[in-house]
XYZ file of C-alpha atoms in Angstrom:
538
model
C -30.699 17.727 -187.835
C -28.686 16.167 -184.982
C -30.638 16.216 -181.824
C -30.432 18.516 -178.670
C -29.086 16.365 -175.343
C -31.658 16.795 -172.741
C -30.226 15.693 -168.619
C -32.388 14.145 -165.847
C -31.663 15.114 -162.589
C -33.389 13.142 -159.898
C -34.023 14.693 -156.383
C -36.486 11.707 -155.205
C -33.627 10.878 -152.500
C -33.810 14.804 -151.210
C -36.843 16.564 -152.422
C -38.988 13.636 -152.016
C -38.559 12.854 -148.605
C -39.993 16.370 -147.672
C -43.364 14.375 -148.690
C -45.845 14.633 -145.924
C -45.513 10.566 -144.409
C -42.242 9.903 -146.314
C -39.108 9.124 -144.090
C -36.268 6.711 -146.133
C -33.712 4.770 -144.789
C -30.032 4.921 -145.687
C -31.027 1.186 -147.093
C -33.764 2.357 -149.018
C -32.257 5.558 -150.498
C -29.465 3.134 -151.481
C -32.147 1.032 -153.258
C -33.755 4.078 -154.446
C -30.550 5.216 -156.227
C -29.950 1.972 -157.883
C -33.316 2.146 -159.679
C -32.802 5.543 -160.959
C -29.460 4.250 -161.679
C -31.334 1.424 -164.118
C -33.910 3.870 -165.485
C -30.904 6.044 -167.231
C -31.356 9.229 -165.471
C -27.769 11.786 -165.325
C -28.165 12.933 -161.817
C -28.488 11.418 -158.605
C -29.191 13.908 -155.751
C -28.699 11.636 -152.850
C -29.754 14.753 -150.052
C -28.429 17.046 -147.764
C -25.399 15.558 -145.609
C -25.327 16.657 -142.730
C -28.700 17.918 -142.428
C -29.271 14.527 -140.734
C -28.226 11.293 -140.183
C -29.863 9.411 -142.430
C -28.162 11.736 -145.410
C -24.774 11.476 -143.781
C -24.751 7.474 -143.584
C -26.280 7.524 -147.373
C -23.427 9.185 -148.601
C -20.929 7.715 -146.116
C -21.623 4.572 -148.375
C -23.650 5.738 -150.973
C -23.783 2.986 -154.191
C -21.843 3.112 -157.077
C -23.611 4.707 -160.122
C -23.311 5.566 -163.974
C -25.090 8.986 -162.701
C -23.564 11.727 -161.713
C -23.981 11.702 -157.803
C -24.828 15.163 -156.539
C -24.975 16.341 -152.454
C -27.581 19.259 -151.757
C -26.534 22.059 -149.604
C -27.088 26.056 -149.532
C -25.079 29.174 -150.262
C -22.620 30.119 -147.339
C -24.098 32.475 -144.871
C -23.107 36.125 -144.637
C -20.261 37.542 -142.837
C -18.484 34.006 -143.247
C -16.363 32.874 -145.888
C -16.794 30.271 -148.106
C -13.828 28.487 -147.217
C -15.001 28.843 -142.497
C -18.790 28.002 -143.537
C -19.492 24.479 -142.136
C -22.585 23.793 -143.471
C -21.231 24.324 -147.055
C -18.436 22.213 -145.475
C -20.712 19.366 -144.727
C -21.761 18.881 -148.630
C -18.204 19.329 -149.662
C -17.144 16.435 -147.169
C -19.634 14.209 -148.806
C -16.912 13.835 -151.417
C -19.835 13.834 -154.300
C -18.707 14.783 -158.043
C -21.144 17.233 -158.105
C -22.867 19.535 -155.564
C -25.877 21.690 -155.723
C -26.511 24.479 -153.838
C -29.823 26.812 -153.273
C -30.069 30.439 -152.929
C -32.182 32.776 -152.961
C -33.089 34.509 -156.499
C -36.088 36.652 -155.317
C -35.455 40.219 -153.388
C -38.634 39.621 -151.122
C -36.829 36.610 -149.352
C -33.208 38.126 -149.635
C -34.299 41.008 -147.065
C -37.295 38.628 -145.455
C -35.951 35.512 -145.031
C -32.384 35.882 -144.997
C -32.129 39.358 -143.525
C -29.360 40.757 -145.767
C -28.846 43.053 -148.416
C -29.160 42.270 -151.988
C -25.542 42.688 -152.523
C -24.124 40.265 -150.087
C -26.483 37.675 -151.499
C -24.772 38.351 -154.737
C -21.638 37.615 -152.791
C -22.721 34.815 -151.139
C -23.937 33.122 -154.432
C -20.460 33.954 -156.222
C -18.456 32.975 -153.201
C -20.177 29.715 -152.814
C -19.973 28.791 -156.487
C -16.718 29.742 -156.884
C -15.750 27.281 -153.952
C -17.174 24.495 -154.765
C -15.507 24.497 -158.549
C -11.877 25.381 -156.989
C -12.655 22.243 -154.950
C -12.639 20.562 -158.272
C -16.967 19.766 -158.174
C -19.385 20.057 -160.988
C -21.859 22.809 -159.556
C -25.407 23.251 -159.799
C -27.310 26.280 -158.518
C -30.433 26.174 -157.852
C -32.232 29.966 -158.326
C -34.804 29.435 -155.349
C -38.285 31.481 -156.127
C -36.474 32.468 -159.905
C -40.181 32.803 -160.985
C -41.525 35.258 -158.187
C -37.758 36.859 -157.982
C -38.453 37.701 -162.248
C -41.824 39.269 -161.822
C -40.740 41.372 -158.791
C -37.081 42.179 -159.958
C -35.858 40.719 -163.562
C -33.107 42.382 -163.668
C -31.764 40.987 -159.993
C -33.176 37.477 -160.865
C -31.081 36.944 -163.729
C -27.824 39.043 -162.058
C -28.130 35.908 -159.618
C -27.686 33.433 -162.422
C -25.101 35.740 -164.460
C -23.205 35.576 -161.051
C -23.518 32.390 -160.192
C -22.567 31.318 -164.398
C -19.143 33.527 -163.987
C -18.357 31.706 -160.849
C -18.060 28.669 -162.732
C -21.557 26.973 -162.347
C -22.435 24.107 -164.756
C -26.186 24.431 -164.316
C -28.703 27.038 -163.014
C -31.658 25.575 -162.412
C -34.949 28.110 -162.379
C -36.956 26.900 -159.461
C -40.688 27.413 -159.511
C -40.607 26.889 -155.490
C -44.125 27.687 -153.987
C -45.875 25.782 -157.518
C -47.735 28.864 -158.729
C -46.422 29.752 -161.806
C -48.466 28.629 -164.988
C -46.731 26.946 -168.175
C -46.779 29.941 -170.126
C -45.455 32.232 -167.951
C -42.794 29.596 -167.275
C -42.052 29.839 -171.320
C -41.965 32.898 -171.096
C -39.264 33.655 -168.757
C -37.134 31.107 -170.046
C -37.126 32.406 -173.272
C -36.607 35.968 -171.398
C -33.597 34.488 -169.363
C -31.683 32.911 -172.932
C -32.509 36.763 -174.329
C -30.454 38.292 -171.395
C -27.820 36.387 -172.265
C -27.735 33.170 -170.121
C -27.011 29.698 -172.542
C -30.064 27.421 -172.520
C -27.686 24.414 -172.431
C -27.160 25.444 -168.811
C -30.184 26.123 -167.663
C -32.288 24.077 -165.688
C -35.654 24.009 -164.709
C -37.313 22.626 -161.066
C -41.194 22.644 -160.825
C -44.070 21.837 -158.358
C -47.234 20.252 -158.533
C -49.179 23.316 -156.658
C -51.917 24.035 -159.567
C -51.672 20.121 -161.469
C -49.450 21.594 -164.436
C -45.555 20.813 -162.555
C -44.655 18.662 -165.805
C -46.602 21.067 -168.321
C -44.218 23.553 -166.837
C -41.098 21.210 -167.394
C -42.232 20.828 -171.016
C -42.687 24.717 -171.472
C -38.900 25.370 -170.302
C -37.699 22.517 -172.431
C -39.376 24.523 -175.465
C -38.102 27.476 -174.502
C -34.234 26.203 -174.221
C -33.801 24.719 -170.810
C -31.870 21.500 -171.172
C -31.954 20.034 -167.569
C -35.274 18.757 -166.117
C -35.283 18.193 -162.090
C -38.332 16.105 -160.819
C -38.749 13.269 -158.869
C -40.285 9.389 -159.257
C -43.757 9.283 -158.726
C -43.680 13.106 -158.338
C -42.676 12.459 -154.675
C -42.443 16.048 -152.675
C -43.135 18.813 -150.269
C -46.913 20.094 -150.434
C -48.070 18.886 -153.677
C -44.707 17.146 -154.732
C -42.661 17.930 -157.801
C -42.499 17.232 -161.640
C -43.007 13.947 -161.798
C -40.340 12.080 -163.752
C -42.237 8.984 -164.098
C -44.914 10.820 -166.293
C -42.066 13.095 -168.179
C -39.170 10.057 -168.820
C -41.924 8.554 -171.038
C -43.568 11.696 -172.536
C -40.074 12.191 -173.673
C -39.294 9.204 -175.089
C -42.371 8.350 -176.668
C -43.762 11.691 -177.986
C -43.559 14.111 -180.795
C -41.587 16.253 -180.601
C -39.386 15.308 -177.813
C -38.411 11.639 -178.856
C -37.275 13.135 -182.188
C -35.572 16.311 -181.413
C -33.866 15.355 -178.370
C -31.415 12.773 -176.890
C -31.224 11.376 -173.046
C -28.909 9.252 -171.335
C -32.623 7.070 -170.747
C -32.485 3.164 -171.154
C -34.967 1.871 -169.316
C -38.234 2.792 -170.227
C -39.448 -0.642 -169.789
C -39.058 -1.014 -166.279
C -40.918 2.750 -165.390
C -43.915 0.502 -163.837
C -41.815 -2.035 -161.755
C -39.629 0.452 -160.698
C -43.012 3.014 -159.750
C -44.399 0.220 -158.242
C -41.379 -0.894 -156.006
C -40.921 2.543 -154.862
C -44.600 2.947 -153.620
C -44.043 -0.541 -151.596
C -41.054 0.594 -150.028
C -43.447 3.463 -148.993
C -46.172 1.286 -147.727
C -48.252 3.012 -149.821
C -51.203 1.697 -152.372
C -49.970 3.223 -156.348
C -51.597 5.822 -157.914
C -54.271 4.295 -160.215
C -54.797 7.206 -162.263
C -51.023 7.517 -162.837
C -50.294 8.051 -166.287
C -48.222 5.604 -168.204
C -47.316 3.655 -165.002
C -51.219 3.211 -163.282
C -53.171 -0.009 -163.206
C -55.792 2.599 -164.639
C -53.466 3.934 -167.171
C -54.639 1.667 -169.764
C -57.764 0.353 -168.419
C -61.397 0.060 -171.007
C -64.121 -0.296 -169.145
C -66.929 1.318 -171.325
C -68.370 -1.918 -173.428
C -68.315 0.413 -176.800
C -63.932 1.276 -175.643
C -63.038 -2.355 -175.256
C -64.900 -3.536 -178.437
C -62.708 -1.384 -180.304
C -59.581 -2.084 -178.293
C -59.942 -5.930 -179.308
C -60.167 -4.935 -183.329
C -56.826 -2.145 -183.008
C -55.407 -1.224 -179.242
C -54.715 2.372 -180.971
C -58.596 3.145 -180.924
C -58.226 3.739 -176.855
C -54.713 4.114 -176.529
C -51.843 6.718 -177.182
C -48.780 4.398 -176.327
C -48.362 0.566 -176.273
C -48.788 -0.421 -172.571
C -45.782 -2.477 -173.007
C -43.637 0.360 -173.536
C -43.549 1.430 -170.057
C -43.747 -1.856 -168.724
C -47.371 -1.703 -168.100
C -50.788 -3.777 -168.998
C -53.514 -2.965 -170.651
C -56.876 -4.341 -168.584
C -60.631 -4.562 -170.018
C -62.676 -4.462 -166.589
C -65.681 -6.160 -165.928
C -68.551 -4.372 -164.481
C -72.004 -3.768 -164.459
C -71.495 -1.603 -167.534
C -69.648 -4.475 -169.248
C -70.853 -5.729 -172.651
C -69.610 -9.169 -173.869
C -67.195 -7.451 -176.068
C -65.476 -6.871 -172.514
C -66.123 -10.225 -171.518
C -64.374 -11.766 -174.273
C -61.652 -9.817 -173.950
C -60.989 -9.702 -170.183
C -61.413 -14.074 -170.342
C -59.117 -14.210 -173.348
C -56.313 -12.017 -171.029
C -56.612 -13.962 -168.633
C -55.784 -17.139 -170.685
C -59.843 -18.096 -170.466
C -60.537 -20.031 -173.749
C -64.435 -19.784 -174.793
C -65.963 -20.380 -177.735
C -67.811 -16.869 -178.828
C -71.449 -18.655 -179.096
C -70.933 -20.272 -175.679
C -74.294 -19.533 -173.614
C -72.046 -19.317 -170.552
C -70.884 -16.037 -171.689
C -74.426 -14.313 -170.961
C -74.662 -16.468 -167.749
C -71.223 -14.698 -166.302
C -72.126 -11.738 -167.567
C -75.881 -11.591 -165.397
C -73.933 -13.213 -162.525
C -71.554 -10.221 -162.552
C -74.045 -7.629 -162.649
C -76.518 -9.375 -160.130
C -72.961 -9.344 -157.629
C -72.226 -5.835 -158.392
C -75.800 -4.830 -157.587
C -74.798 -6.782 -153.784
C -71.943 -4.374 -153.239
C -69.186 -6.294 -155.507
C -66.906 -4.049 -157.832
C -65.186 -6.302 -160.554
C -63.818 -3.799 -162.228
C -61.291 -3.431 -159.305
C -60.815 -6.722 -158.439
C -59.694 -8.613 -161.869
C -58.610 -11.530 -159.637
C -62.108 -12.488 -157.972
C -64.040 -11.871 -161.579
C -61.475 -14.875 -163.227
C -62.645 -16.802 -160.295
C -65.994 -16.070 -160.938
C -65.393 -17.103 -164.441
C -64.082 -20.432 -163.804
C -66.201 -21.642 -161.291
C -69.446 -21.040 -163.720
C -67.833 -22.662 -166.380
C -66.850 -25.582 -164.624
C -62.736 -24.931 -164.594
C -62.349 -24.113 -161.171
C -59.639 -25.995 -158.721
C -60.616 -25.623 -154.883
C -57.629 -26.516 -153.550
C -58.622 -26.337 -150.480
C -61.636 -25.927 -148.230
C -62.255 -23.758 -145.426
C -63.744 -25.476 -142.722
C -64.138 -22.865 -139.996
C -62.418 -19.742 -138.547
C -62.948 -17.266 -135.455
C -61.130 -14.282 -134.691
C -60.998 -13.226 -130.667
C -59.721 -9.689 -130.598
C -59.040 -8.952 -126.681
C -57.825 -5.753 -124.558
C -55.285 -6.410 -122.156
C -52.195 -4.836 -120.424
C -49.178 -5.762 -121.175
C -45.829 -6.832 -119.373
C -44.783 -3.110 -119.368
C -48.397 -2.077 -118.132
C -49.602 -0.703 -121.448
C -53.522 -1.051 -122.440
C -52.763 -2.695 -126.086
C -55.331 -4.847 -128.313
C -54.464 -8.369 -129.571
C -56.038 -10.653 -132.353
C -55.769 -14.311 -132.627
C -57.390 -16.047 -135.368
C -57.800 -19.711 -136.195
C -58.266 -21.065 -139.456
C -59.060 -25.049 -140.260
C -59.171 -25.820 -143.873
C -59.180 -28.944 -145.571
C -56.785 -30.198 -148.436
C -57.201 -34.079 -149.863
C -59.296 -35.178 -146.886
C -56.717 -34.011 -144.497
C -57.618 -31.304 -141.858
C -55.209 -28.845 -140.877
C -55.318 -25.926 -138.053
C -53.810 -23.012 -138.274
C -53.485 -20.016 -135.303
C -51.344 -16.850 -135.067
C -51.889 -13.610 -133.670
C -51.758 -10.248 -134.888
C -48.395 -8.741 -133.323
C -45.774 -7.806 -135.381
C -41.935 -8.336 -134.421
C -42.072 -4.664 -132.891
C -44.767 -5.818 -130.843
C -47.661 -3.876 -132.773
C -51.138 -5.026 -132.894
C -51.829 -5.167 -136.602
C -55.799 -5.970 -136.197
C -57.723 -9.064 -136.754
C -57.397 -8.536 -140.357
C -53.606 -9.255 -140.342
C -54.344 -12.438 -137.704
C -56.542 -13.860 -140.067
C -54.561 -14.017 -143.140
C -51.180 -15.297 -141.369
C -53.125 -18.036 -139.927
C -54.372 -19.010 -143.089
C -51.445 -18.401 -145.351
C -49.672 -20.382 -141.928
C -49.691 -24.328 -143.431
C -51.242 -24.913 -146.286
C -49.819 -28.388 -147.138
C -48.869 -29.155 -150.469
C -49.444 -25.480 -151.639
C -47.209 -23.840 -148.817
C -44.019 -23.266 -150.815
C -46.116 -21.605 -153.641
C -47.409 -18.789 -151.634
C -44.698 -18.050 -149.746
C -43.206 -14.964 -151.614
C -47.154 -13.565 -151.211
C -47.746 -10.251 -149.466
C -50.552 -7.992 -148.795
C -50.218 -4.955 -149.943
C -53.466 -2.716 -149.603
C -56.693 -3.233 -148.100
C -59.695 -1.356 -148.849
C -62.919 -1.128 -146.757
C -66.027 0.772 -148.449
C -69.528 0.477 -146.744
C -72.280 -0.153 -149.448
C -76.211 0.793 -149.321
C -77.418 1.935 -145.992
C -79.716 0.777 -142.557
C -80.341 -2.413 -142.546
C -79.390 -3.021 -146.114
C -75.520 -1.973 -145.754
C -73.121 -4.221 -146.988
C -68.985 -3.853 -146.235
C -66.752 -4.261 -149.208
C -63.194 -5.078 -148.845
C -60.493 -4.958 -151.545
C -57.485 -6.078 -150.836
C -54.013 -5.762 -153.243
C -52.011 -8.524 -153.270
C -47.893 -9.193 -154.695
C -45.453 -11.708 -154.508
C -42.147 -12.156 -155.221
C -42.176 -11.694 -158.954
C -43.276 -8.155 -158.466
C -46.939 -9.664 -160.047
C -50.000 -7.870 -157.834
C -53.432 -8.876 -158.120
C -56.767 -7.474 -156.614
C -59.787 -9.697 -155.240
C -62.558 -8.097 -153.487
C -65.489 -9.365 -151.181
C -68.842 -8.401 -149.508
C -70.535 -8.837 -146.243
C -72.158 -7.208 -143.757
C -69.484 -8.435 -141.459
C -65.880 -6.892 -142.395
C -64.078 -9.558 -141.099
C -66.202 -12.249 -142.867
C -65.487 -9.962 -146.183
C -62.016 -9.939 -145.810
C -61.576 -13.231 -145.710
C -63.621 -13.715 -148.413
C -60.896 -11.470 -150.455
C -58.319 -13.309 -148.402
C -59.116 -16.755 -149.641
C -59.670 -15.337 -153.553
C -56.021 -13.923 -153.460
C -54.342 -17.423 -152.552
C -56.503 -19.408 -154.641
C -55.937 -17.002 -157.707
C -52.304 -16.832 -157.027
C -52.373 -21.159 -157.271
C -54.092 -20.951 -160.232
C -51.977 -18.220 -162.044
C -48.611 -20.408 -161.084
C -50.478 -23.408 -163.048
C -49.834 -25.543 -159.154
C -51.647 -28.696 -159.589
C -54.147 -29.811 -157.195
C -52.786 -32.082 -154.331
């Protein structure tokens, strides 16, 4: 049987930036688009020009792509034609391929929301459509509320899409817009929309995350006939967010019965973590460990019983090969961790031991008796390989720390502003050589980024010999959790690391003094980082 062509249509660039805390640059949407550009997808919808600036200088010099890109805009308003509305205008001036438009599918928000009678949203829809394909543009309609529209008025609902289909429309996508609708409803009014007479090779389908089941309700269209999914990466959106396409690209590709009965336009499977990854640093945000396919936790055995059986066949614990999706698998240690786990986790990390060695037990107590301080190995892989080496002998210093202070001071500024201010100094020692390091904690825009920040550019400052190899490091995330309680409490700090090479690493550490347990973490990410890139001690 010769498969079924399924499209991807990306709104990251549009949809996405309605995410509460997300704001993208014309630079970054043009980075954006390249990625989805490498992962395969058909669509590009690069966002609403002139909606705002930002949209109007992506598309002004928007990248080239294989994908199809697509400007977002809305229906022209009533008592306006087509051809005298500007904001339909705007999208058309974008000079996109293909343009999608929204309007409204469900009577509620036709007299509610728009104010106007059922008819001359009809109008508007046809009008609109028709417009855009006389201007020689693939169109896409997008049935706003289809869902809610169908249960209120079926017969209107699916007059919208037999209007907007007449008029020339490539695609009508049904839009599940507030999220509520479950996966078998959504089946079932796809199936309901093909019976009325609408092809499923144009139909569409657009979900959101509102009740956890956006991509089970992507799936149950695709069953049902719809041959376009809309989502975004990460599941970036408003409320919620949307279908993620970074869970469904894979599901797709790698599961019965998708991989077999349908074919995509998708080539790069491999890269779904880097590219997840990137796109949450360009958001300044920490990734979703739980994420499936893409997490750090995605293929993560910590029970000692899991990672026993993950060492004599990977397919005990795990539905897809990590690989695939560009991804790792990880055997945490823990206070739960058995040596099965402790072989395995020293073996990834290229930690030769012989099975019988007595050291093995040793590590093992230490980690538990450091976890029972406030540690937490199995979310800081970095500091446990330290760990590791040093009580077997293998570990390379480096470098010493000497000393450090911190000063963090209040004081008003040139422009008469009350700001704070950090200054840390570092003086380590490398080959009998010491060397002092200070910097503050102001960023270029003149931001106090705490003592934190001071502290690890003084010490990632001058480190000698090692300078050049730690240059392309970053921090990425930094955790703070307060362990125990009175007099006992402990501060943990966890901080992610990356580096050029798109590599990221966790360490952790534990005081009862933050600052003292960040740079505990501090020190464990530079001195991992040496020993992962083999550098040789000076």
């Amino acid at each position: 049987m010769p498969r079924e062509r399924l499209y991807l249509y990306d709104t990251t660039l549009r949809d996405g930036q309605q995410t509460q805390g997300v704001q993208f640059s014309a630079a970054e949407k043009a980075e954006i688009a390249l990625m989805l550009d490498s992962l395969g997808v058909d669509y590009i919808e690069g966002g609403w020009p002139g909606a705002n600036p930002t949209d109007s200088d992506f598309f002004a010099a928007a990248p080239p792509t294989r994908a199809t890109m697509t400007a977002f805009g809305m229906t022209k308003r009533a008592g306006r034609s087509a051809q005298n509305d500007d904001v339909l205008a705007a999208v058309l001036d974008a000079g996109t391929p293909a343009v999608c438009i929204v309007g409204k599918t469900h009577p509620f928000h036709v007299r509610e929301a728009l104010g106007i009678t059922l008819e001359e949203n009809l109008e508007n829809i046809r009008a609109s459509v028709a417009h855009l394909v006389a201007q020689g543009r693939e169109a896409l309609f997008d049935a706003e509320h289809f869902f809610d529209g169908h249960a209120e008025d079926a017969d209107y609902a699916i007059r919208c899409l037999r209007v907007a289909l007449e008029a020339g429309a490539r695609w009508l996508v049904l839009c599940d817009t507030n999220g509520g609708t479950l996966p078998d409803r959504v089946g079932q009014v796809t199936r309901a929309v093909i019976a009325a007479g609408i092809p499923g090779e144009r139909l569409g389908i657009h979900t959101h995350d509102d009740t956890g089941n956006a991509v089970a309700c992507t799936l149950a269209a695709v069953d049902a006939g719809a041959r376009q999914i809309q989502g975004t990466l990460n599941g970036l959106g408003e409320r919620c967010g949307n279908a993620s396409l970074t869970t469904l690209i894979p599901t797709l590709l790698l599961k019965q019965p998708y991989a077999s009965a349908y074919e995509t336009g998708l080539t790069g499977l491999s890269e779904m973590t880097r590219i997840s990854r990137r796109l949450d640093e360009i958001l300044n945000r920490a990734p979703a460990r739980a994420a499936p396919y893409v997490g750090t936790s995605a293929f993560a055995h910590k029970a000692g019983l899991h990672a026993s059986a993950i060492l004599k066949n990977p397919a005990t614990y795990e539905h897809v090969e990590p690989a695939a999706v560009g991804n790792e698998r990880v055997i945490p240690m823990s206070n739960q961790a058995g040596q099965s786990n402790l072989r395995a986790r020293l073996a990834d990390a290229g930690i030769e031991i012989a099975r019988d060695d007595p050291a093995l037990a040793r590590i093992l107590d230490l980690v538990k008796a450091r976890e029972d301080q406030g540690y937490a190995y199995d979310g800081a892989q970095a500091s446990f390989e330290l760990l590791a080496l040093a009580e077997l002998g293998r570990m390379q210093q480096f470098f010493d720390v000497e000393r450090y202070r911190v000063t963090v001071e209040r004081r008003t500024n040139a422009l008469g502003k009350r700001i704070s201010v950090s200054e840390a100094v570092v003086v380590v020692e490398i080959g009998g050589e010491r060397m002092l390091s200070v910097s503050e904690s102001m960023d270029g825009e003149g931001q106090d980024r705490g003592p934190v920040n001071a502290l690890w550019r003084a010490l990632a400052k001058d480190l000698g010999p090692y300078q050049a190899a730690i240059d392309d490091m970053h921090l990425v995330d930094f955790r703070v959790r307060i362990t125990g309680g009175g007099t006992d409490a402990a501060t943990r700090v966890i901080i992610d690391s990356a580096d050029g090479h798109g590599n990221r690493w966790s360490t952790v550490g534990v005081s009862p003094n933050i600052v003292d347990a960040s740079f505990e973490a501090l020190v464990d990410a530079i001195r991992w980082k040496l020993i992962r890139d083999g550098v040789g001690p000076a």
